[in-house]
mmCIF file with all atom_site columns, C-alpha atoms in Angstrom:
data_model
loop_
_atom_site.group_PDB
_atom_site.id
_atom_site.type_symbol
_atom_site.label_atom_id
_atom_site.label_alt_id
_atom_site.label_comp_id
_atom_site.label_asym_id
_atom_site.label_entity_id
_atom_site.label_seq_id
_atom_site.pdbx_PDB_ins_code
_atom_site.Cartn_x
_atom_site.Cartn_y
_atom_site.Cartn_z
_atom_site.occupancy
_atom_site.B_iso_or_equiv
_atom_site.pdbx_formal_charge
_atom_site.auth_seq_id
_atom_site.auth_comp_id
_atom_site.auth_asym_id
_atom_site.auth_atom_id
_atom_site.pdbx_PDB_model_num
ATOM 1   C CA . MET A 1 1   ? -0.035  -0.027 0.049   1.00 94.00 ? 1   MET A CA 1
ATOM 2   C CA . LEU A 1 2   ? 0.927   3.502  -0.418  1.00 97.00 ? 2   LEU A CA 1
ATOM 3   C CA . ARG A 1 3   ? 1.637   5.799  2.450   1.00 97.00 ? 3   ARG A CA 1
ATOM 4   C CA . TYR A 1 4   ? 2.181   9.663  2.298   1.00 98.00 ? 4   TYR A CA 1
ATOM 5   C CA . VAL A 1 5   ? 4.153   10.806 5.390   1.00 98.00 ? 5   VAL A CA 1
ATOM 6   C CA . TYR A 1 6   ? 5.733   14.033 6.228   1.00 98.00 ? 6   TYR A CA 1
ATOM 7   C CA . ALA A 1 7   ? 9.261   13.954 7.704   1.00 98.00 ? 7   ALA A CA 1
ATOM 8   C CA . HIS A 1 8   ? 7.844   15.163 11.157  1.00 97.00 ? 8   HIS A CA 1
ATOM 9   C CA . ASP A 1 9   ? 5.579   12.093 11.217  1.00 97.00 ? 9   ASP A CA 1
ATOM 10  C CA . LEU A 1 10  ? 8.290   9.450  10.373  1.00 97.00 ? 10  LEU A CA 1
ATOM 11  C CA . HIS A 1 11  ? 8.635   8.517  14.071  1.00 97.00 ? 11  HIS A CA 1
ATOM 12  C CA . GLN A 1 12  ? 5.299   6.933  13.807  1.00 96.00 ? 12  GLN A CA 1
ATOM 13  C CA . HIS A 1 13  ? 6.640   4.445  11.215  1.00 96.00 ? 13  HIS A CA 1
ATOM 14  C CA . ARG A 1 14  ? 9.967   3.595  12.555  1.00 96.00 ? 14  ARG A CA 1
ATOM 15  C CA . GLU A 1 15  ? 10.633  0.431  10.908  1.00 97.00 ? 15  GLU A CA 1
ATOM 16  C CA . LEU A 1 16  ? 9.111   1.695  7.543   1.00 98.00 ? 16  LEU A CA 1
ATOM 17  C CA . ALA A 1 17  ? 11.284  4.798  7.788   1.00 98.00 ? 17  ALA A CA 1
ATOM 18  C CA . HIS A 1 18  ? 14.397  3.038  8.672   1.00 98.00 ? 18  HIS A CA 1
ATOM 19  C CA . SER A 1 19  ? 14.343  0.504  5.972   1.00 98.00 ? 19  SER A CA 1
ATOM 20  C CA . MET A 1 20  ? 13.625  3.382  3.473   1.00 98.00 ? 20  MET A CA 1
ATOM 21  C CA . PHE A 1 21  ? 16.782  5.244  4.376   1.00 98.00 ? 21  PHE A CA 1
ATOM 22  C CA . VAL A 1 22  ? 18.764  2.002  4.322   1.00 98.00 ? 22  VAL A CA 1
ATOM 23  C CA . ASP A 1 23  ? 17.364  1.100  0.884   1.00 98.00 ? 23  ASP A CA 1
ATOM 24  C CA . ARG A 1 24  ? 18.317  4.504  -0.146  1.00 98.00 ? 24  ARG A CA 1
ATOM 25  C CA . ALA A 1 25  ? 21.960  3.920  0.941   1.00 98.00 ? 25  ALA A CA 1
ATOM 26  C CA . ASP A 1 26  ? 22.068  0.587  -0.850  1.00 97.00 ? 26  ASP A CA 1
ATOM 27  C CA . GLN A 1 27  ? 20.680  2.127  -4.205  1.00 96.00 ? 27  GLN A CA 1
ATOM 28  C CA . PHE A 1 28  ? 22.428  5.365  -4.381  1.00 95.00 ? 28  PHE A CA 1
ATOM 29  C CA . LYS A 1 29  ? 25.798  4.479  -2.471  1.00 96.00 ? 29  LYS A CA 1
ATOM 30  C CA . THR A 1 30  ? 26.222  0.740  -3.003  1.00 96.00 ? 30  THR A CA 1
ATOM 31  C CA . ARG A 1 31  ? 24.510  0.320  -6.522  1.00 94.00 ? 31  ARG A CA 1
ATOM 32  C CA . LEU A 1 32  ? 25.069  3.624  -8.316  1.00 90.00 ? 32  LEU A CA 1
ATOM 33  C CA . GLY A 1 33  ? 28.164  4.907  -6.391  1.00 91.00 ? 33  GLY A CA 1
ATOM 34  C CA . TRP A 1 34  ? 26.846  8.298  -5.796  1.00 92.00 ? 34  TRP A CA 1
ATOM 35  C CA . ASP A 1 35  ? 28.760  10.596 -3.337  1.00 93.00 ? 35  ASP A CA 1
ATOM 36  C CA . VAL A 1 36  ? 26.260  10.388 -0.554  1.00 95.00 ? 36  VAL A CA 1
ATOM 37  C CA . SER A 1 37  ? 26.613  10.137 3.291   1.00 95.00 ? 37  SER A CA 1
ATOM 38  C CA . VAL A 1 38  ? 25.623  6.947  4.974   1.00 96.00 ? 38  VAL A CA 1
ATOM 39  C CA . ASP A 1 39  ? 25.493  7.114  8.865   1.00 96.00 ? 39  ASP A CA 1
ATOM 40  C CA . ALA A 1 40  ? 26.221  4.534  11.478  1.00 96.00 ? 40  ALA A CA 1
ATOM 41  C CA . GLN A 1 41  ? 22.684  2.900  11.123  1.00 96.00 ? 41  GLN A CA 1
ATOM 42  C CA . GLY A 1 42  ? 23.373  2.361  7.600   1.00 97.00 ? 42  GLY A CA 1
ATOM 43  C CA . GLU A 1 43  ? 20.833  5.253  6.483   1.00 98.00 ? 43  GLU A CA 1
ATOM 44  C CA . GLU A 1 44  ? 21.341  7.637  3.658   1.00 98.00 ? 44  GLU A CA 1
ATOM 45  C CA . ARG A 1 45  ? 20.004  11.151 4.437   1.00 97.00 ? 45  ARG A CA 1
ATOM 46  C CA . ASP A 1 46  ? 20.825  14.639 3.196   1.00 97.00 ? 46  ASP A CA 1
ATOM 47  C CA . GLU A 1 47  ? 20.036  18.209 4.218   1.00 97.00 ? 47  GLU A CA 1
ATOM 48  C CA . TYR A 1 48  ? 16.739  18.165 2.361   1.00 98.00 ? 48  TYR A CA 1
ATOM 49  C CA . ASP A 1 49  ? 15.497  15.413 4.508   1.00 98.00 ? 49  ASP A CA 1
ATOM 50  C CA . ALA A 1 50  ? 15.714  17.969 7.477   1.00 97.00 ? 50  ALA A CA 1
ATOM 51  C CA . LEU A 1 51  ? 13.158  20.409 5.605   1.00 98.00 ? 51  LEU A CA 1
ATOM 52  C CA . ASP A 1 52  ? 10.026  18.254 6.549   1.00 98.00 ? 52  ASP A CA 1
ATOM 53  C CA . PRO A 1 53  ? 9.603   16.884 2.845   1.00 98.00 ? 53  PRO A CA 1
ATOM 54  C CA . LEU A 1 54  ? 6.600   14.747 1.999   1.00 98.00 ? 54  LEU A CA 1
ATOM 55  C CA . TYR A 1 55  ? 7.521   11.190 1.361   1.00 98.00 ? 55  TYR A CA 1
ATOM 56  C CA . VAL A 1 56  ? 5.594   8.617  -0.718  1.00 98.00 ? 56  VAL A CA 1
ATOM 57  C CA . ILE A 1 57  ? 6.340   5.293  0.463   1.00 98.00 ? 57  ILE A CA 1
ATOM 58  C CA . TRP A 1 58  ? 5.185   1.778  -0.700  1.00 97.00 ? 58  TRP A CA 1
ATOM 59  C CA . GLU A 1 59  ? 4.805   -0.399 2.215   1.00 96.00 ? 59  GLU A CA 1
ATOM 60  C CA . GLN A 1 60  ? 5.214   -4.013 1.742   1.00 94.00 ? 60  GLN A CA 1
ATOM 61  C CA . ALA A 1 61  ? 3.061   -6.699 3.513   1.00 92.00 ? 61  ALA A CA 1
ATOM 62  C CA . ASP A 1 62  ? 5.770   -7.150 6.329   1.00 93.00 ? 62  ASP A CA 1
ATOM 63  C CA . GLY A 1 63  ? 5.785   -3.341 6.931   1.00 94.00 ? 63  GLY A CA 1
ATOM 64  C CA . ARG A 1 64  ? 8.972   -2.616 5.203   1.00 95.00 ? 64  ARG A CA 1
ATOM 65  C CA . HIS A 1 65  ? 10.024  -0.148 2.480   1.00 97.00 ? 65  HIS A CA 1
ATOM 66  C CA . GLY A 1 66  ? 9.445   -1.339 -1.143  1.00 97.00 ? 66  GLY A CA 1
ATOM 67  C CA . GLY A 1 67  ? 9.975   2.127  -2.848  1.00 97.00 ? 67  GLY A CA 1
ATOM 68  C CA . SER A 1 68  ? 9.735   5.808  -2.246  1.00 98.00 ? 68  SER A CA 1
ATOM 69  C CA . MET A 1 69  ? 10.111  9.514  -3.444  1.00 97.00 ? 69  MET A CA 1
ATOM 70  C CA . ARG A 1 70  ? 10.551  12.813 -1.724  1.00 98.00 ? 70  ARG A CA 1
ATOM 71  C CA . PHE A 1 71  ? 8.785   16.012 -2.477  1.00 98.00 ? 71  PHE A CA 1
ATOM 72  C CA . LEU A 1 72  ? 9.544   19.609 -1.447  1.00 98.00 ? 72  LEU A CA 1
ATOM 73  C CA . PRO A 1 73  ? 7.799   22.792 -2.733  1.00 98.00 ? 73  PRO A CA 1
ATOM 74  C CA . SER A 1 74  ? 10.020  24.967 -4.860  1.00 98.00 ? 74  SER A CA 1
ATOM 75  C CA . THR A 1 75  ? 9.239   28.101 -2.892  1.00 97.00 ? 75  THR A CA 1
ATOM 76  C CA . GLY A 1 76  ? 12.004  26.862 -0.349  1.00 97.00 ? 76  GLY A CA 1
ATOM 77  C CA . PRO A 1 77  ? 15.423  25.259 -0.808  1.00 97.00 ? 77  PRO A CA 1
ATOM 78  C CA . ILE A 1 78  ? 15.536  22.488 -3.461  1.00 98.00 ? 78  ILE A CA 1
ATOM 79  C CA . MET A 1 79  ? 18.332  20.482 -5.119  1.00 96.00 ? 79  MET A CA 1
ATOM 80  C CA . VAL A 1 80  ? 17.520  21.729 -8.524  1.00 96.00 ? 80  VAL A CA 1
ATOM 81  C CA . ASN A 1 81  ? 18.305  25.410 -7.477  1.00 96.00 ? 81  ASN A CA 1
ATOM 82  C CA . ASP A 1 82  ? 21.051  24.606 -4.999  1.00 96.00 ? 82  ASP A CA 1
ATOM 83  C CA . VAL A 1 83  ? 23.043  21.754 -6.701  1.00 94.00 ? 83  VAL A CA 1
ATOM 84  C CA . PHE A 1 84  ? 22.191  21.968 -10.340 1.00 93.00 ? 84  PHE A CA 1
ATOM 85  C CA . PRO A 1 85  ? 21.769  25.723 -11.179 1.00 93.00 ? 85  PRO A CA 1
ATOM 86  C CA . GLU A 1 86  ? 23.349  25.204 -14.794 1.00 93.00 ? 86  GLU A CA 1
ATOM 87  C CA . LEU A 1 87  ? 20.321  23.151 -15.586 1.00 94.00 ? 87  LEU A CA 1
ATOM 88  C CA . THR A 1 88  ? 17.965  26.088 -15.055 1.00 92.00 ? 88  THR A CA 1
ATOM 89  C CA . GLY A 1 89  ? 20.291  28.534 -16.862 1.00 88.00 ? 89  GLY A CA 1
ATOM 90  C CA . GLY A 1 90  ? 20.772  30.352 -13.705 1.00 84.00 ? 90  GLY A CA 1
ATOM 91  C CA . ASP A 1 91  ? 17.052  31.209 -13.292 1.00 91.00 ? 91  ASP A CA 1
ATOM 92  C CA . ALA A 1 92  ? 15.980  29.643 -10.069 1.00 95.00 ? 92  ALA A CA 1
ATOM 93  C CA . ILE A 1 93  ? 12.520  27.579 -9.947  1.00 96.00 ? 93  ILE A CA 1
ATOM 94  C CA . CYS A 1 94  ? 10.279  29.060 -7.462  1.00 97.00 ? 94  CYS A CA 1
ATOM 95  C CA . SER A 1 95  ? 6.601   28.676 -7.601  1.00 97.00 ? 95  SER A CA 1
ATOM 96  C CA . PRO A 1 96  ? 3.740   27.390 -5.326  1.00 96.00 ? 96  PRO A CA 1
ATOM 97  C CA . LEU A 1 97  ? 2.623   25.441 -8.311  1.00 97.00 ? 97  LEU A CA 1
ATOM 98  C CA . ILE A 1 98  ? 5.826   23.571 -8.814  1.00 98.00 ? 98  ILE A CA 1
ATOM 99  C CA . TRP A 1 99  ? 7.210   20.906 -6.306  1.00 98.00 ? 99  TRP A CA 1
ATOM 100 C CA . GLU A 1 100 ? 10.521  19.071 -6.766  1.00 98.00 ? 100 GLU A CA 1
ATOM 101 C CA . CYS A 1 101 ? 10.678  15.188 -6.800  1.00 97.00 ? 101 CYS A CA 1
ATOM 102 C CA . THR A 1 102 ? 13.971  13.554 -5.665  1.00 97.00 ? 102 THR A CA 1
ATOM 103 C CA . ARG A 1 103 ? 15.201  10.294 -4.409  1.00 97.00 ? 103 ARG A CA 1
ATOM 104 C CA . PHE A 1 104 ? 13.250  8.001  -6.446  1.00 95.00 ? 104 PHE A CA 1
ATOM 105 C CA . CYS A 1 105 ? 14.185  4.560  -4.787  1.00 96.00 ? 105 CYS A CA 1
ATOM 106 C CA . LEU A 1 106 ? 13.224  0.901  -5.052  1.00 96.00 ? 106 LEU A CA 1
ATOM 107 C CA . SER A 1 107 ? 14.236  -1.965 -2.782  1.00 96.00 ? 107 SER A CA 1
ATOM 108 C CA . ARG A 1 108 ? 16.331  -4.736 -4.223  1.00 93.00 ? 108 ARG A CA 1
ATOM 109 C CA . ASP A 1 109 ? 13.690  -7.354 -3.255  1.00 87.00 ? 109 ASP A CA 1
ATOM 110 C CA . VAL A 1 110 ? 10.492  -5.494 -4.327  1.00 87.00 ? 110 VAL A CA 1
ATOM 111 C CA . SER A 1 111 ? 8.127   -7.232 -6.549  1.00 82.00 ? 111 SER A CA 1
ATOM 112 C CA . GLY A 1 112 ? 5.173   -5.938 -8.856  1.00 83.00 ? 112 GLY A CA 1
ATOM 113 C CA . ASN A 1 113 ? 4.868   -2.692 -10.326 1.00 91.00 ? 113 ASN A CA 1
ATOM 114 C CA . VAL A 1 114 ? 5.976   -0.532 -7.432  1.00 95.00 ? 114 VAL A CA 1
ATOM 115 C CA . ALA A 1 115 ? 7.633   2.175  -9.791  1.00 93.00 ? 115 ALA A CA 1
ATOM 116 C CA . GLY A 1 116 ? 4.130   2.536  -11.359 1.00 94.00 ? 116 GLY A CA 1
ATOM 117 C CA . ALA A 1 117 ? 2.396   2.835  -7.913  1.00 96.00 ? 117 ALA A CA 1
ATOM 118 C CA . LEU A 1 118 ? 4.898   5.635  -6.934  1.00 96.00 ? 118 LEU A CA 1
ATOM 119 C CA . THR A 1 119 ? 4.199   7.251  -10.172 1.00 96.00 ? 119 THR A CA 1
ATOM 120 C CA . LEU A 1 120 ? 0.490   7.355  -9.544  1.00 97.00 ? 120 LEU A CA 1
ATOM 121 C CA . ALA A 1 121 ? 1.109   8.653  -5.914  1.00 97.00 ? 121 ALA A CA 1
ATOM 122 C CA . GLY A 1 122 ? 2.897   11.534 -7.426  1.00 97.00 ? 122 GLY A CA 1
ATOM 123 C CA . LEU A 1 123 ? -0.077  12.338 -9.694  1.00 97.00 ? 123 LEU A CA 1
ATOM 124 C CA . GLU A 1 124 ? -2.230  11.987 -6.474  1.00 97.00 ? 124 GLU A CA 1
ATOM 125 C CA . ILE A 1 125 ? -0.371  14.693 -4.876  1.00 98.00 ? 125 ILE A CA 1
ATOM 126 C CA . MET A 1 126 ? -0.581  16.975 -8.014  1.00 97.00 ? 126 MET A CA 1
ATOM 127 C CA . ARG A 1 127 ? -4.264  16.303 -8.149  1.00 96.00 ? 127 ARG A CA 1
ATOM 128 C CA . ASN A 1 128 ? -5.090  16.821 -4.571  1.00 96.00 ? 128 ASN A CA 1
ATOM 129 C CA . PHE A 1 129 ? -2.667  19.678 -3.830  1.00 96.00 ? 129 PHE A CA 1
ATOM 130 C CA . ASN A 1 130 ? -3.345  21.628 -7.229  1.00 95.00 ? 130 ASN A CA 1
ATOM 131 C CA . ILE A 1 131 ? 0.248   21.334 -8.258  1.00 97.00 ? 131 ILE A CA 1
ATOM 132 C CA . ALA A 1 132 ? 0.727   22.031 -11.916 1.00 96.00 ? 132 ALA A CA 1
ATOM 133 C CA . HIS A 1 133 ? 4.254   20.561 -12.313 1.00 97.00 ? 133 HIS A CA 1
ATOM 134 C CA . PHE A 1 134 ? 7.025   18.409 -10.637 1.00 97.00 ? 134 PHE A CA 1
ATOM 135 C CA . ALA A 1 135 ? 10.520  19.286 -11.361 1.00 97.00 ? 135 ALA A CA 1
ATOM 136 C CA . GLY A 1 136 ? 13.292  16.635 -11.062 1.00 96.00 ? 136 GLY A CA 1
ATOM 137 C CA . VAL A 1 137 ? 16.878  15.883 -12.344 1.00 95.00 ? 137 VAL A CA 1
ATOM 138 C CA . PHE A 1 138 ? 17.308  12.403 -13.861 1.00 92.00 ? 138 PHE A CA 1
ATOM 139 C CA . ASP A 1 139 ? 19.969  10.484 -15.912 1.00 86.00 ? 139 ASP A CA 1
ATOM 140 C CA . ARG A 1 140 ? 19.562  8.716  -19.053 1.00 79.00 ? 140 ARG A CA 1
ATOM 141 C CA . ARG A 1 141 ? 18.656  5.402  -17.585 1.00 78.00 ? 141 ARG A CA 1
ATOM 142 C CA . MET A 1 142 ? 15.393  6.801  -16.350 1.00 85.00 ? 142 MET A CA 1
ATOM 143 C CA . VAL A 1 143 ? 14.090  7.918  -19.697 1.00 85.00 ? 143 VAL A CA 1
ATOM 144 C CA . ARG A 1 144 ? 12.964  4.312  -20.695 1.00 86.00 ? 144 ARG A CA 1
ATOM 145 C CA . ILE A 1 145 ? 11.399  3.944  -17.169 1.00 86.00 ? 145 ILE A CA 1
ATOM 146 C CA . TYR A 1 146 ? 9.380   7.183  -17.514 1.00 89.00 ? 146 TYR A CA 1
ATOM 147 C CA . ARG A 1 147 ? 8.159   6.177  -20.941 1.00 88.00 ? 147 ARG A CA 1
ATOM 148 C CA . SER A 1 148 ? 7.118   2.782  -19.714 1.00 88.00 ? 148 SER A CA 1
ATOM 149 C CA . LEU A 1 149 ? 5.117   4.385  -16.944 1.00 87.00 ? 149 LEU A CA 1
ATOM 150 C CA . GLY A 1 150 ? 3.342   6.678  -19.267 1.00 87.00 ? 150 GLY A CA 1
ATOM 151 C CA . PHE A 1 151 ? 4.559   9.800  -17.475 1.00 91.00 ? 151 PHE A CA 1
ATOM 152 C CA . SER A 1 152 ? 7.517   11.323 -19.365 1.00 90.00 ? 152 SER A CA 1
ATOM 153 C CA . PRO A 1 153 ? 8.614   14.921 -18.637 1.00 94.00 ? 153 PRO A CA 1
ATOM 154 C CA . ASP A 1 154 ? 9.550   17.766 -20.761 1.00 94.00 ? 154 ASP A CA 1
ATOM 155 C CA . VAL A 1 155 ? 13.273  18.253 -20.691 1.00 93.00 ? 155 VAL A CA 1
ATOM 156 C CA . ILE A 1 156 ? 14.169  21.910 -20.097 1.00 92.00 ? 156 ILE A CA 1
ATOM 157 C CA . GLY A 1 157 ? 17.831  21.594 -19.421 1.00 92.00 ? 157 GLY A CA 1
ATOM 158 C CA . THR A 1 158 ? 20.668  19.169 -19.914 1.00 92.00 ? 158 THR A CA 1
ATOM 159 C CA . MET A 1 159 ? 24.300  18.860 -18.851 1.00 90.00 ? 159 MET A CA 1
ATOM 160 C CA . GLY A 1 160 ? 27.204  16.472 -19.417 1.00 88.00 ? 160 GLY A CA 1
ATOM 161 C CA . GLU A 1 161 ? 27.803  13.927 -22.136 1.00 85.00 ? 161 GLU A CA 1
ATOM 162 C CA . GLY A 1 162 ? 27.310  10.182 -22.600 1.00 80.00 ? 162 GLY A CA 1
ATOM 163 C CA . ARG A 1 163 ? 26.818  8.191  -19.534 1.00 78.00 ? 163 ARG A CA 1
ATOM 164 C CA . ASP A 1 164 ? 27.223  11.391 -17.352 1.00 80.00 ? 164 ASP A CA 1
ATOM 165 C CA . ARG A 1 165 ? 24.539  13.211 -19.031 1.00 89.00 ? 165 ARG A CA 1
ATOM 166 C CA . ILE A 1 166 ? 21.873  14.562 -16.700 1.00 93.00 ? 166 ILE A CA 1
ATOM 167 C CA . CYS A 1 167 ? 18.531  16.280 -17.455 1.00 94.00 ? 167 CYS A CA 1
ATOM 168 C CA . LEU A 1 168 ? 16.141  18.559 -15.666 1.00 96.00 ? 168 LEU A CA 1
ATOM 169 C CA . GLY A 1 169 ? 12.556  17.503 -16.425 1.00 95.00 ? 169 GLY A CA 1
ATOM 170 C CA . LEU A 1 170 ? 9.113   19.126 -15.841 1.00 96.00 ? 170 LEU A CA 1
ATOM 171 C CA . TRP A 1 171 ? 6.066   16.858 -15.474 1.00 96.00 ? 171 TRP A CA 1
ATOM 172 C CA . ASP A 1 172 ? 2.680   18.229 -16.158 1.00 95.00 ? 172 ASP A CA 1
ATOM 173 C CA . TYR A 1 173 ? -0.443  17.047 -14.535 1.00 95.00 ? 173 TYR A CA 1
ATOM 174 C CA . SER A 1 174 ? -3.518  16.023 -16.511 1.00 95.00 ? 174 SER A CA 1
ATOM 175 C CA . SER A 1 175 ? -6.575  13.770 -15.749 1.00 95.00 ? 175 SER A CA 1
ATOM 176 C CA . GLU A 1 176 ? -5.884  11.804 -18.804 1.00 95.00 ? 176 GLU A CA 1
ATOM 177 C CA . THR A 1 177 ? -2.281  11.052 -17.455 1.00 95.00 ? 177 THR A CA 1
ATOM 178 C CA . TYR A 1 178 ? -3.615  10.205 -14.020 1.00 96.00 ? 178 TYR A CA 1
ATOM 179 C CA . HIS A 1 179 ? -5.911  7.405  -15.345 1.00 96.00 ? 179 HIS A CA 1
ATOM 180 C CA . ARG A 1 180 ? -3.257  6.234  -17.888 1.00 95.00 ? 180 ARG A CA 1
ATOM 181 C CA . VAL A 1 181 ? -0.753  5.741  -15.201 1.00 95.00 ? 181 VAL A CA 1
ATOM 182 C CA . ALA A 1 182 ? -3.345  4.002  -12.759 1.00 96.00 ? 182 ALA A CA 1
ATOM 183 C CA . GLN A 1 183 ? -4.018  1.671  -15.538 1.00 94.00 ? 183 GLN A CA 1
ATOM 184 C CA . LYS A 1 184 ? -0.366  0.856  -16.104 1.00 92.00 ? 184 LYS A CA 1
ATOM 185 C CA . ALA A 1 185 ? 0.236   0.514  -12.420 1.00 93.00 ? 185 ALA A CA 1
ATOM 186 C CA . GLY A 1 186 ? -2.757  -1.932 -11.956 1.00 94.00 ? 186 GLY A CA 1
ATOM 187 C CA . ILE A 1 187 ? -4.245  0.227  -9.287  1.00 96.00 ? 187 ILE A CA 1
ATOM 188 C CA . GLN A 1 188 ? -8.052  1.426  -9.382  1.00 96.00 ? 188 GLN A CA 1
ATOM 189 C CA . PRO A 1 189 ? -8.205  5.145  -8.975  1.00 96.00 ? 189 PRO A CA 1
ATOM 190 C CA . GLU A 1 190 ? -10.662 4.503  -6.134  1.00 97.00 ? 190 GLU A CA 1
ATOM 191 C CA . LEU A 1 191 ? -8.193  2.630  -4.242  1.00 97.00 ? 191 LEU A CA 1
ATOM 192 C CA . SER A 1 192 ? -5.481  5.272  -4.846  1.00 97.00 ? 192 SER A CA 1
ATOM 193 C CA . THR A 1 193 ? -7.755  7.869  -3.567  1.00 96.00 ? 193 THR A CA 1
ATOM 194 C CA . LEU A 1 194 ? -8.495  5.795  -0.433  1.00 96.00 ? 194 LEU A CA 1
ATOM 195 C CA . TRP A 1 195 ? -4.788  5.511  0.257   1.00 97.00 ? 195 TRP A CA 1
ATOM 196 C CA . PHE A 1 196 ? -4.222  9.320  -0.139  1.00 96.00 ? 196 PHE A CA 1
ATOM 197 C CA . ASP A 1 197 ? -7.258  10.111 2.095   1.00 96.00 ? 197 ASP A CA 1
ATOM 198 C CA . ARG A 1 198 ? -6.197  7.654  4.768   1.00 94.00 ? 198 ARG A CA 1
ATOM 199 C CA . SER A 1 199 ? -2.689  9.033  4.907   1.00 95.00 ? 199 SER A CA 1
ATOM 200 C CA . PHE A 1 200 ? -4.241  12.663 5.560   1.00 91.00 ? 200 PHE A CA 1
ATOM 201 C CA . GLY A 1 201 ? -7.016  11.459 8.070   1.00 81.00 ? 201 GLY A CA 1
ATOM 202 C CA . GLY A 1 202 ? -9.828  11.132 5.566   1.00 66.00 ? 202 GLY A CA 1
ATOM 203 C CA . ALA A 1 203 ? -10.471 7.356  5.651   1.00 54.00 ? 203 ALA A CA 1
ATOM 204 C CA . GLU A 1 204 ? -9.929  4.295  7.575   1.00 55.00 ? 204 GLU A CA 1
ATOM 205 C CA . GLU A 1 205 ? -6.780  1.966  7.320   1.00 54.00 ? 205 GLU A CA 1
ATOM 206 C CA . PRO A 1 206 ? -7.150  -0.251 4.194   1.00 50.00 ? 206 PRO A CA 1
ATOM 207 C CA . GLY A 1 207 ? -5.758  -3.670 3.986   1.00 52.00 ? 207 GLY A CA 1
ATOM 208 C CA . PRO A 1 208 ? -2.514  -4.798 2.197   1.00 51.00 ? 208 PRO A CA 1
ATOM 209 C CA . VAL A 1 209 ? -2.486  -4.922 -1.640  1.00 54.00 ? 209 VAL A CA 1
ATOM 210 C CA . ALA A 1 210 ? -0.265  -7.107 -3.811  1.00 52.00 ? 210 ALA A CA 1
ATOM 211 C CA . LEU A 1 211 ? 0.909   -5.529 -7.060  1.00 58.00 ? 211 LEU A CA 1
ATOM 212 C CA . THR A 1 212 ? 1.326   -7.332 -10.400 1.00 51.00 ? 212 THR A CA 1
ATOM 213 C CA . GLY A 1 213 ? 3.246   -6.424 -13.423 1.00 49.00 ? 213 GLY A CA 1
#
């Protein structure tokens, strides 16, 4: 199932949160070789985790992390502006209608279309919070993944060459995209809405769901 959790509420989901940060260390440090910090508990965190971001987390049947993303409004500090100003041409992204999405992470042992579920969750945030765009930096390996999920961005900036090439993308919300991604993810929109409402106190706790695909 999908959970939407602000950083200040992660203490209510300790095992889920711990396994998320451990999986982030495994993906970004061990598998991708990024220059990220991992603490004594094996968790990967950065300064943006201290800004009370909203996390979307796929919780597996055993209560552990299966996949996640992190969201921050562009009206505050975001990685695009702070770390990759070359991608914006020096013009900072700052709008209440644009949020940044970072730290897309999947557990090694996850099964089913968790990437699709997370993508649908992003659209659920856009739909409910009236967000027009997501901004995010990605490398070329993600292009095929975004295309397969039915939610490809408009590329507005690039940097580097070959394997080192990175892009800044903007994702637009539309109802058509929402329903297309829901179909690809194998999740009924009604269930997606229920998970969102439950996370923000608008519905009772639903049971676990297994993804296919």
